[in-house]
XYZ file of C-alpha atoms in Angstrom:
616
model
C 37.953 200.588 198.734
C 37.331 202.042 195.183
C 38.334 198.344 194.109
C 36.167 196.300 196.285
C 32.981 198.610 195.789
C 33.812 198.081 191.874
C 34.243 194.818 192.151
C 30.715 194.155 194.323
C 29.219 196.665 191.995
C 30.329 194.019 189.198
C 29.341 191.053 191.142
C 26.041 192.224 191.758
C 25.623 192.984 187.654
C 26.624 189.670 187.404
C 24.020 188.105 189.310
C 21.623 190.185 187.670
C 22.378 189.040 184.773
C 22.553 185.236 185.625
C 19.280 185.925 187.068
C 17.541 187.182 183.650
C 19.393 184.079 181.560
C 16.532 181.629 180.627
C 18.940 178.920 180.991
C 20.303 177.627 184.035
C 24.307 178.460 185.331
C 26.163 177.015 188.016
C 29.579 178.791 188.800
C 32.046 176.112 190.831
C 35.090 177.281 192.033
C 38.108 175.554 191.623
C 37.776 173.722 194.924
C 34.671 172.212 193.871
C 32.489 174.237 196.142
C 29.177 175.977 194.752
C 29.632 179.430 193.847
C 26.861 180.816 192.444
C 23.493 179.628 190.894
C 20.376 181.535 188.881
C 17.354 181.086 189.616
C 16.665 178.568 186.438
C 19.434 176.697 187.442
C 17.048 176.418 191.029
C 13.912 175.787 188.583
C 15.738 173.088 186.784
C 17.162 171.502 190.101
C 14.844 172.528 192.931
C 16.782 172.749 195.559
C 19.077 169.720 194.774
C 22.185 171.998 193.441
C 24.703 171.251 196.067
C 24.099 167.884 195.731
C 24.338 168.286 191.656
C 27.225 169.823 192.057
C 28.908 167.287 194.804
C 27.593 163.987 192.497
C 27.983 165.501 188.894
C 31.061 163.280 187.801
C 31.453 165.534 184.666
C 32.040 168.627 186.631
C 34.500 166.736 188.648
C 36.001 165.928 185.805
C 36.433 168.966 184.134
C 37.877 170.319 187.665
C 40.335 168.024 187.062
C 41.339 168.119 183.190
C 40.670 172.138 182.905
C 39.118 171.525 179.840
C 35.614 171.813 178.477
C 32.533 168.889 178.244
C 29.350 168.338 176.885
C 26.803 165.774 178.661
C 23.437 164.618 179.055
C 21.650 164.157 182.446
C 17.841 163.206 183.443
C 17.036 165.160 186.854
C 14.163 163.087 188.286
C 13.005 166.006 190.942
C 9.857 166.789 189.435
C 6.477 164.959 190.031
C 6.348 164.220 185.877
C 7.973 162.609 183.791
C 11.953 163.194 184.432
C 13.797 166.001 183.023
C 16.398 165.748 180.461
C 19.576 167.996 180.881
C 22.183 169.181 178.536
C 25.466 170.502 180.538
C 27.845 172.434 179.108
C 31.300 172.708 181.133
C 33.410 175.405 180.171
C 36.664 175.951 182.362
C 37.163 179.741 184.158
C 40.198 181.893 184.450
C 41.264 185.453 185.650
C 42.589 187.692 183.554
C 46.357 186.697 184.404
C 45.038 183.218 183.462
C 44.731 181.735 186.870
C 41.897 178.712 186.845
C 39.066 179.956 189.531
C 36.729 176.877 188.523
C 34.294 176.047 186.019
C 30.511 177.331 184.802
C 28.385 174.383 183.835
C 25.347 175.579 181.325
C 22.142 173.597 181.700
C 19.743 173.449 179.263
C 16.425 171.638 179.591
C 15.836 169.067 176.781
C 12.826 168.216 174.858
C 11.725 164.506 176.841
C 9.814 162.710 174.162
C 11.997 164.576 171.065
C 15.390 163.472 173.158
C 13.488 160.022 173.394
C 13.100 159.487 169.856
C 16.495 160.475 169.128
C 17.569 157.898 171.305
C 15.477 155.451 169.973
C 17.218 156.378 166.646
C 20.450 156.950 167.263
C 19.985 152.944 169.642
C 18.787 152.249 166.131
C 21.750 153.058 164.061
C 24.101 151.932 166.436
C 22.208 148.744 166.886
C 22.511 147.587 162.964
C 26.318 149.559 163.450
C 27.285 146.757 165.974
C 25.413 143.851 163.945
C 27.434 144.850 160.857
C 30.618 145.017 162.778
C 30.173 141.758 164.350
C 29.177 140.448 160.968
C 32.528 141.781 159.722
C 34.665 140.082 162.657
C 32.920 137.123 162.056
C 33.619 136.466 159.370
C 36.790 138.279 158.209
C 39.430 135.869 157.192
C 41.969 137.647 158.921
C 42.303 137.690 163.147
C 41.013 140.891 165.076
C 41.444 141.115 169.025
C 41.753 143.784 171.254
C 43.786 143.231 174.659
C 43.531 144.913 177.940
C 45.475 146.343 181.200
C 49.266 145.500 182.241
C 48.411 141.635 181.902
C 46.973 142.002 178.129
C 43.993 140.082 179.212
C 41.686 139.534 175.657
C 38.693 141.558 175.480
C 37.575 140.502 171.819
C 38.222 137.848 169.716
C 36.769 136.859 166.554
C 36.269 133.595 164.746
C 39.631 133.796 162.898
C 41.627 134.719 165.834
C 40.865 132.119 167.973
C 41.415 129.398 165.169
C 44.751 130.340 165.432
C 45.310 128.634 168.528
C 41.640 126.642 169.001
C 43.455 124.745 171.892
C 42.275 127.670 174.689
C 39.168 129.669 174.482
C 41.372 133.061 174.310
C 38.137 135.556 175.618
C 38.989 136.863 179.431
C 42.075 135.294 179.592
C 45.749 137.037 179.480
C 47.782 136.622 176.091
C 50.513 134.490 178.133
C 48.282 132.219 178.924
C 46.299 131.979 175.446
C 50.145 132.007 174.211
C 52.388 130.358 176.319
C 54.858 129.728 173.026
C 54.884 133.136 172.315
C 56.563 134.950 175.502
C 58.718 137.212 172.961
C 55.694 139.299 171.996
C 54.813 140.847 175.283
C 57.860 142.958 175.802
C 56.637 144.905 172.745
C 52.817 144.983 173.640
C 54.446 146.790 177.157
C 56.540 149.142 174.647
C 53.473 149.771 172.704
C 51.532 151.194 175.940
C 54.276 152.712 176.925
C 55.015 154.355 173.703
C 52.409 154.543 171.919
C 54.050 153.601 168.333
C 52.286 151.135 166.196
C 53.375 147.503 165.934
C 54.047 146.088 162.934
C 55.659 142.402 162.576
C 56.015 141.056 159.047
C 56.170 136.857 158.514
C 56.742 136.164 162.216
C 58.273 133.091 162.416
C 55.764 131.614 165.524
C 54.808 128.007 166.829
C 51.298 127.479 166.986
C 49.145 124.363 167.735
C 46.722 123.943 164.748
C 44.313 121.319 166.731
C 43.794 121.182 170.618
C 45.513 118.381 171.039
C 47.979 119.019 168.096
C 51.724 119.021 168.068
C 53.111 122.820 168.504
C 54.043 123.493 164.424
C 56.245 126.279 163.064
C 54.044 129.091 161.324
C 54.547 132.453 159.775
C 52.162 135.695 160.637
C 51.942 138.981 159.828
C 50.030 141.656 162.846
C 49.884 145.365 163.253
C 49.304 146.300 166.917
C 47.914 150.076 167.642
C 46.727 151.810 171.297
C 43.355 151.784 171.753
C 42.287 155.870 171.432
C 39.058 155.958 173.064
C 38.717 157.248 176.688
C 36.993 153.644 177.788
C 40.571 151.693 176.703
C 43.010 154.050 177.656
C 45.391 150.471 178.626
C 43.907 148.750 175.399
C 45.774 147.275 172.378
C 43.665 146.288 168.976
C 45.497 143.616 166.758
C 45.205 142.413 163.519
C 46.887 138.989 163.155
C 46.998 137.672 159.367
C 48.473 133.633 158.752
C 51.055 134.108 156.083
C 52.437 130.651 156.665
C 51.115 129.375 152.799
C 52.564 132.561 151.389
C 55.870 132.273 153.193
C 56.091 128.409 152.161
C 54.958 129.468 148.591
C 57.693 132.151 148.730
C 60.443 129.817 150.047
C 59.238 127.153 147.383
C 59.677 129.693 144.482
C 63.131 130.661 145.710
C 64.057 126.918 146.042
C 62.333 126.629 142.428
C 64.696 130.070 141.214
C 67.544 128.849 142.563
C 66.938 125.014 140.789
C 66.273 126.642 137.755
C 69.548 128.907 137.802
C 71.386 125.816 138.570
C 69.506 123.744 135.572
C 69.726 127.050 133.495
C 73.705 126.923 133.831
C 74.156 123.037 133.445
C 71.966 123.071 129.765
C 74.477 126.690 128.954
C 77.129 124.439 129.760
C 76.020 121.358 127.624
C 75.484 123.899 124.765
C 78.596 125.383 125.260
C 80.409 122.062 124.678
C 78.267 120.954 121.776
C 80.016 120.957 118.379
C 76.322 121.756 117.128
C 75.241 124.980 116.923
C 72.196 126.099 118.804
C 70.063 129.078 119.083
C 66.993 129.568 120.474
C 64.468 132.878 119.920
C 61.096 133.900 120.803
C 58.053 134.957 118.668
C 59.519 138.434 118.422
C 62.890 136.934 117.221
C 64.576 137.870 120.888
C 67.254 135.327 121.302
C 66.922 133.405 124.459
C 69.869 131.015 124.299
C 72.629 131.052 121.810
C 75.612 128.535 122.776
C 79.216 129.026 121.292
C 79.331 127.390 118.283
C 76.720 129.660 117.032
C 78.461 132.229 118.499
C 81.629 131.842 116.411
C 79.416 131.947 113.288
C 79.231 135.967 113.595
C 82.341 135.819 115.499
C 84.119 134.796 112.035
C 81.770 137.374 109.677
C 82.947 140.137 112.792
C 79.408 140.750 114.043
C 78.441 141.275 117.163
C 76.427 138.611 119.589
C 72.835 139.436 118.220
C 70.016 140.657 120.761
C 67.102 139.616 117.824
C 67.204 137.586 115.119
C 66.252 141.018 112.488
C 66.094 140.356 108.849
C 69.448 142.848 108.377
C 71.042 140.833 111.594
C 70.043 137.902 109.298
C 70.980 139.689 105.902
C 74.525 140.283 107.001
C 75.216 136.215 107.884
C 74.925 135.952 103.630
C 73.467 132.615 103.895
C 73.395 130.313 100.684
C 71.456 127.310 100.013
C 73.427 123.651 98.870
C 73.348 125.097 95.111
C 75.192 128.488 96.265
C 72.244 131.065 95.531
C 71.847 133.400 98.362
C 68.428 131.910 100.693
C 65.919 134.964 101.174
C 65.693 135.880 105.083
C 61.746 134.752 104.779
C 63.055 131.280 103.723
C 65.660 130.766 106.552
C 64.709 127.673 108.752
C 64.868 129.499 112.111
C 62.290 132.256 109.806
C 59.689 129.410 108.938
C 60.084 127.508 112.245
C 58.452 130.561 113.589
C 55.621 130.044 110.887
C 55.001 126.864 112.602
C 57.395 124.747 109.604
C 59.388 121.577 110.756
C 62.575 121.661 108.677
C 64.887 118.564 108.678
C 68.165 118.792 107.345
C 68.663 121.601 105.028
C 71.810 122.029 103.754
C 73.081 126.013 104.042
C 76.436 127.571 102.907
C 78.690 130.033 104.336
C 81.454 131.396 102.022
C 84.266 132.999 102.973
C 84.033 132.291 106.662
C 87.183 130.583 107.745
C 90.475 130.226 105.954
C 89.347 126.472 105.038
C 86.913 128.354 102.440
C 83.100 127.242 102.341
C 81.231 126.095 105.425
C 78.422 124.086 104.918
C 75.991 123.608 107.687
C 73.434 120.860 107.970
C 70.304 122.464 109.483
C 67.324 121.502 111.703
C 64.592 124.027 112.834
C 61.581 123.532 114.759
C 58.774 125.570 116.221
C 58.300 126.007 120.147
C 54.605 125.926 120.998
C 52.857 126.383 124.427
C 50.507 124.728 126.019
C 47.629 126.259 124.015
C 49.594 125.029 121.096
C 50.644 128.945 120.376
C 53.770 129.296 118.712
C 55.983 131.053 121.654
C 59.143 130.589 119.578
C 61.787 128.457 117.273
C 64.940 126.120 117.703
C 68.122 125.865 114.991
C 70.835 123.096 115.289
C 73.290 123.550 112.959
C 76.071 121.010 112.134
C 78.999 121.613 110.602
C 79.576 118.730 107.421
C 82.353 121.013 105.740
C 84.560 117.456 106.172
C 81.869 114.956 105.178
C 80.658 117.146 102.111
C 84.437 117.490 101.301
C 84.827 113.129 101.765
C 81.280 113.315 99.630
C 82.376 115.409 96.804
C 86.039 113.134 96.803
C 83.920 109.838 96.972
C 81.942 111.389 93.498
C 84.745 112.671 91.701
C 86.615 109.269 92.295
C 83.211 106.873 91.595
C 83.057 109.421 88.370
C 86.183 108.653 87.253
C 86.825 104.978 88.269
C 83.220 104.913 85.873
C 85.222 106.737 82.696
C 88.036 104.710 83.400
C 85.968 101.307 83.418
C 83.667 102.640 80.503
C 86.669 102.081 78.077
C 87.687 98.493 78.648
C 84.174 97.431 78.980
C 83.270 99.068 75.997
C 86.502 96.907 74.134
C 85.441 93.610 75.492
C 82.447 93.904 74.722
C 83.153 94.812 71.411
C 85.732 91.819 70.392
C 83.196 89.369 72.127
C 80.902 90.250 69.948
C 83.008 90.362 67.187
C 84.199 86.407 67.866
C 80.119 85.824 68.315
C 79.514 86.755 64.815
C 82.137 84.049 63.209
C 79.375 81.856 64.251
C 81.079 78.559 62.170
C 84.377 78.599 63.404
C 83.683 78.295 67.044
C 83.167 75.249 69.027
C 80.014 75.578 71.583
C 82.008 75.659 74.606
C 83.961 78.555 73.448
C 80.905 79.767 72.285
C 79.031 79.366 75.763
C 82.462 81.625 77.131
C 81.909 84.352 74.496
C 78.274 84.935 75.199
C 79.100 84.710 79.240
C 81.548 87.367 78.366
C 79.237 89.706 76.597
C 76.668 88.930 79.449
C 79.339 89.986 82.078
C 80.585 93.249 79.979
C 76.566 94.198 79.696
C 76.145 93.990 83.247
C 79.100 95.949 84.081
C 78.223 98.609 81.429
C 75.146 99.066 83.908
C 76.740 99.037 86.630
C 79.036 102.052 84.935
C 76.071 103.804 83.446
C 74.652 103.942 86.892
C 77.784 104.856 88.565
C 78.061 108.214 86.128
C 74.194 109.103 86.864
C 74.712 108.474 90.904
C 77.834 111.094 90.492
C 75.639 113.498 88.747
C 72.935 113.027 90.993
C 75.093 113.668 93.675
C 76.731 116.596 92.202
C 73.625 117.917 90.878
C 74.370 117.599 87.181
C 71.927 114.923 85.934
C 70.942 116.315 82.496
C 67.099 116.205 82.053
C 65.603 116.676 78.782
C 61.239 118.419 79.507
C 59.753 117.320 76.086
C 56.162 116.386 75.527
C 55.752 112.625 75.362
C 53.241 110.186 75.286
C 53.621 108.127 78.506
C 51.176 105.600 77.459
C 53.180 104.965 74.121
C 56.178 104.556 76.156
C 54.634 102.380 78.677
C 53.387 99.857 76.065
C 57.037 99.863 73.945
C 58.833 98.725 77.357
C 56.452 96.437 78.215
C 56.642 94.945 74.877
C 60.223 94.589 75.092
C 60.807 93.167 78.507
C 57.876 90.755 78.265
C 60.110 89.248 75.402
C 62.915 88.690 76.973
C 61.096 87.679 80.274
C 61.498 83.551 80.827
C 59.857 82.756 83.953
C 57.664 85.570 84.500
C 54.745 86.788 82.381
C 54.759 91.148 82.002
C 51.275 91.947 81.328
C 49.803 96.052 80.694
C 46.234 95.978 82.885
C 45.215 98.980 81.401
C 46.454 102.157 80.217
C 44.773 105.216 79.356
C 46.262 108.484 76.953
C 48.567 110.181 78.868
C 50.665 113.274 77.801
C 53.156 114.229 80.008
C 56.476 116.965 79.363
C 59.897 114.756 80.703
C 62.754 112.967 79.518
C 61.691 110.405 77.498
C 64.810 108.368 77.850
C 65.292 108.471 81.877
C 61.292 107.668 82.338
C 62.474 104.836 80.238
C 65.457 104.003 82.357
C 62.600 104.693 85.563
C 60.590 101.786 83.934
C 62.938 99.262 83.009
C 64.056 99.485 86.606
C 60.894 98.936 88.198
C 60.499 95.773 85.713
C 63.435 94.500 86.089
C 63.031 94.509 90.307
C 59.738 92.849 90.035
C 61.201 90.333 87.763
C 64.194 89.879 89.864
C 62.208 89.557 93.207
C 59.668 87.057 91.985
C 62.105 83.914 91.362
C 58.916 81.558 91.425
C 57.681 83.137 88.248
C 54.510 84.964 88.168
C 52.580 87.636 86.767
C 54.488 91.382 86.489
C 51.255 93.480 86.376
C 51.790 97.315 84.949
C 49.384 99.844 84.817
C 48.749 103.732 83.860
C 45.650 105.636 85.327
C 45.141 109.268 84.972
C 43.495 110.930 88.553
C 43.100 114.627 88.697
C 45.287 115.410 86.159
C 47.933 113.230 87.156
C 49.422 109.930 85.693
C 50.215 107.386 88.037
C 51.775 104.426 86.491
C 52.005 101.368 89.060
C 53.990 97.840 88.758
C 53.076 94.925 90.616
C 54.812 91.589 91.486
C 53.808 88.773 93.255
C 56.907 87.979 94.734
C 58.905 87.859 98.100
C 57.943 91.505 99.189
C 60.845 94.009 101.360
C 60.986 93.006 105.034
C 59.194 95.749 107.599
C 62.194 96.422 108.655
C 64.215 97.287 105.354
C 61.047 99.759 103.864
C 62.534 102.535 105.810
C 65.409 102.909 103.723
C 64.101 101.309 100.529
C 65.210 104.186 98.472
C 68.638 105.195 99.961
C 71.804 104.906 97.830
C 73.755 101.601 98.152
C 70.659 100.266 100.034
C 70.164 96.712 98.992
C 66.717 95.193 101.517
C 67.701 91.766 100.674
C 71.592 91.968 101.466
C 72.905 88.076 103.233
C 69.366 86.482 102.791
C 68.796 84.051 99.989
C 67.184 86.408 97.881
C 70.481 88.701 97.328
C 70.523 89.026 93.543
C 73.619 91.187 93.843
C 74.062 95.336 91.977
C 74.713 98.070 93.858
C 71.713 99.199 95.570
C 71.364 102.629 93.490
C 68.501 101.699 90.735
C 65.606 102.869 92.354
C 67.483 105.862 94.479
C 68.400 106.992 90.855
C 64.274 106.503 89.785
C 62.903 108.516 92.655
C 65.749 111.097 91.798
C 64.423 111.168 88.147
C 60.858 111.503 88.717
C 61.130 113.834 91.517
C 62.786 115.976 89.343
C 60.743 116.095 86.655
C 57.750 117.095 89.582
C 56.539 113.557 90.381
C 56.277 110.934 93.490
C 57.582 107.757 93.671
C 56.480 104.968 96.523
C 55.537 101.537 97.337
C 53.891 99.014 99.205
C 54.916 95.687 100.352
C 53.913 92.670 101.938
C 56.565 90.334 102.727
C 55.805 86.681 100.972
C 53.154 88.309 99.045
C 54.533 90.666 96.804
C 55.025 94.618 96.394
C 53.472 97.189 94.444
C 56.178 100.381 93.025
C 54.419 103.606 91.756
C 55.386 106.994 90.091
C 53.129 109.968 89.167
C 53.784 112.619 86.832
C 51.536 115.860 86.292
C 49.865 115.431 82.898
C 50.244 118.071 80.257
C 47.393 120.721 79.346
């Protein structure tokens, strides 16, 4: 008794209480049945409460979830304007923790304030949903959201549906939409079921590009998620991105690698079995390529395969030039390649490298540029001439002493022809015509022996060359002189010549001359004029002799000055020598720090010229 009249005793506080709130209450009991009400809760309601609390969805809902929400109703039982309610639905428990119902709060609202909220918040989410359709509209990847057991589409944006443009996708199920793609719905049913996100990289899918289009393999990429709001609790959003140009691009690069690898291996192998050597580098000296015969090259000097082309890794090859002085690392081909230098043919030395004794290497070097025309790195090829400088250097030393041993005999017949010459009465003129044939004969072959002996120092890099100051001009009028003498057919004229003091050797400009004279006179067997020249031209001489003659064939200019080159070889102009005159005359003036050249017309003549710096 003590319990129930304590527990009335509380009930009735309670009520009291409820009846003093300001707000309204409404106590339902876990059967849904009114329990108790104030008397603002009766204001705010009139005398609609059962029926509030019968038709209130929200209360019937938190009845059934045991948990707590807030919600806005308008209660239209007043002659005014309706009234705007706030509820507030809290779940209530003993004090074991037994649910007895729920208390719902109400709390009159402010009509015209709640209005303008409204209008604001209508507002917001008004430009909220034009932005968002502005997104799907135009983002480039596909959004969709699908619905219920069947995966029915309840959005789909521009993108989406150009994936397959063949069936308007909105309202319809994705089997449907997809009939080629019956593999994805298992997992949209694990998704639901689930709940774990979807994610499908480069799906290889078939997809029909036009409406009436073939069905075409494609690639895409999608990430699936459960819809979280309370409105799609069976709802799937989906963004679908076409990877089909990266995959391609991706299977076209590894096709590409793979090519390359293949071509990369097949130019290894060709350098591998090249007797050249070849190495390759970039700007920063990094070698790229290196094939084997370069490889033996620090094999023999026991270094190591080289990761960069450093001045010690350089330093430590002791490289020599063709004379045998040691070549400075910033004067190495594969060094000014990489300055943007062409070098052809440079002759380099390697001592001590093999039992055979000196290796001499014929080298080429070349920039690499890109397309820009930036220099991205540098080519060697190296060829090994050890044999053909050894078959050079026996060819000299026999051509130098086949020349001593000719010198001799020439010298004596000459001699004892002229010696019978000079008994000038006892000799009958036929012996007479045999003598001076004879000494005619030995001349020429004392020529032929004289230039013999230079070509072998030329060759061996002995030719003797006197630097004295001389008057060119002086010297240029005495041969003139002398060859216009002895000239028959053709007239040797000076066109002008003008003071020119020059340091050289007085008698191998000389030999230069006669040369060029005797060419001209040579290659002009219809007589003519031999014009000769010397000009001065910033501080240069340049001494020019022209014929009129039968010119060097296009063909034959190429090689006009090579040794034992003779343009006119089988024709009816072959005049016979050797073919070394004017390989010796570029040899000499070049030396001395001039340029020899030519021009030539064929049938009309040719014009040779040297230049020589002029003395201060």
């Amino acid at each position: 008794m003590a319990m129930r009249a304590t527990a009335g005793g509380r009930l009735k506080q309670l009520e009291a209480t409820l009846a003093a709130l300001p707000g309204g209450v409404v106590v339902v009991d876990a059967e849904g049945r009114l329990s108790l009400a104030n008397r603002a809760a009766e204001r705010l309601l009139g005398c609609e409460i059962e029926r509030f609390v019968e038709s209130e969805p929200a209360i019937d809902t938190a009845l059934r979830r045991r948990a707590p929400i807030d919600v806005e109703r308008a209660v239209g039982h007043k002659a005014s304007a309706p009234t705007s309610l706030a509820l507030h639905i809290r779940p209530l428990s003993d004090e074991e923790g037994r649910f007895l119902g729920v208390v719902c709060a109400l709390e009159e609202q402010d009509c015209e304030q709640r209005s303008a909220e409204k209008e604001r918040v209508l507002e917001s989410a008004r430009v909220h949903l034009e932005m968002f359709e502005s997104i799907l509209r135009i983002a480039p990847v596909g959004i969709g959201i699908l619905r219920g057991p069947d995966h029915v589409f309840e959005l789909v944006n521009p993108a989406l549906q150009a994936i397959s443009p063949s069936v308007d996708a909105l309202g319809k199920p994705f089997s449907e939409v997809e009939p080629d793609m019956p593999q994805l719905i298992p997992l949209f049913d694990k998704l639901l079921e689930t709940g774990e996100p979807l994610v499908v990289l480069d799906a290889p899918l078939s997809v029909r590009r036009t409406p009436s289009g073939p069905s075409e393999p494609a690639y895409f990429s999608f990430c699936c998620v459960r819809a979280s709001c309370p409105e799609l609790p069976d709802g799937i959003l989906g963004v679908v991105v076409d990877t089909t140009g990266e995959v391609r691009a991706r299977q076209q690069l590894a096709q590409l690698a793979v090519l390359m690898e293949r071509r990369a291996a097949e130019v290894q192998g060709i350098l591998d079995n090249m007797v050249e050597g070849v190495v390759v580098c970039d700007a920063d000296r990094r070698v790229t390529a290196m094939n084997d015969a370069t490889r033996q090259i620090f094999e023999w000097r026991g270094l190591p395969e080289p990761e960069r082309l450093t001045p010690a890794v350089l330093e430590s090859l002791d490289l020599r030039g063709g004379d045998g002085r040691p070549i400075p690392v910033g004067e190495l081909p594969i060094v000014r390649a990489l300055r943007g230098e062409t070098i052809a043919r440079q002759t380099i030395l390697l001592e001590n490298l093999r039992p055979e004794g000196t290796c001499y290497l014929q080298t080429s070097a070349a920039p690499l540029r890109d397309a820009g025309g930036r220099i991205v790195g540098a080519v060697l090829v190296s060829t090994d001439v050890s044999a053909l400088t050894e078959l050079d250097r026996l060819k000299d030393q026999f051509i130098r002493v086949a020349a001593h041993e000719l010198k001799t005999p020439v010298t004596v017949m000459k001699g004892y022809a002229q010696a019978l010459l000079e008994s000038a009465g006892e000799l009958s003129p036929a012996r007479r015509q045999v003598l001076q044939a004879i000494n005619r004969g030995a001349d020429r072959i004392d020529r032929i022996v004289r230039d013999l002996l230079d070509l072998s120092q030329v060759d061996l890099t002995a030719l003797e060359l006197r630097h004295e100051a001389i008057q060119l001009d002086a010297l240029v009028r005495e041969v003139v002189e002398r060859v216009a003498r002895a000239a028959i057919h053709n007239r040797v004229r000076l066109c002008a010549v003008e003071p020119a003091p020059v340091i050289g050797d007085r008698a191998r400009l000389e030999q230069v001359l006669v040369n060029l004279l005797d060419n001209a006179i040579r290659y002009s067997p219809d007589g003519g004029d031999i014009e000769v020249s010397l000009t001065r031209s910033d501080d240069r001489a340049l001494v020019r002799v022209r014929d009129y003659g039968v010119g060097i064939p296009p063909e034959a200019q190429g090689r006009i000055f090579e040794r034992f080159y003779r343009a006119h070889t089988d024709t009816q102009y072959d005049y016979g020598g050797m073919g070394v005159g004017l390989y010796l005359s570029r040899e000499i003036v070049t030396r001395l720090g001039g340029e020899m050249g030519f021009t030539s017309t064929r049938g009309v003549g040719s014009t040779f010229y040297f230049s020589l710096p002029c003395r201060r």
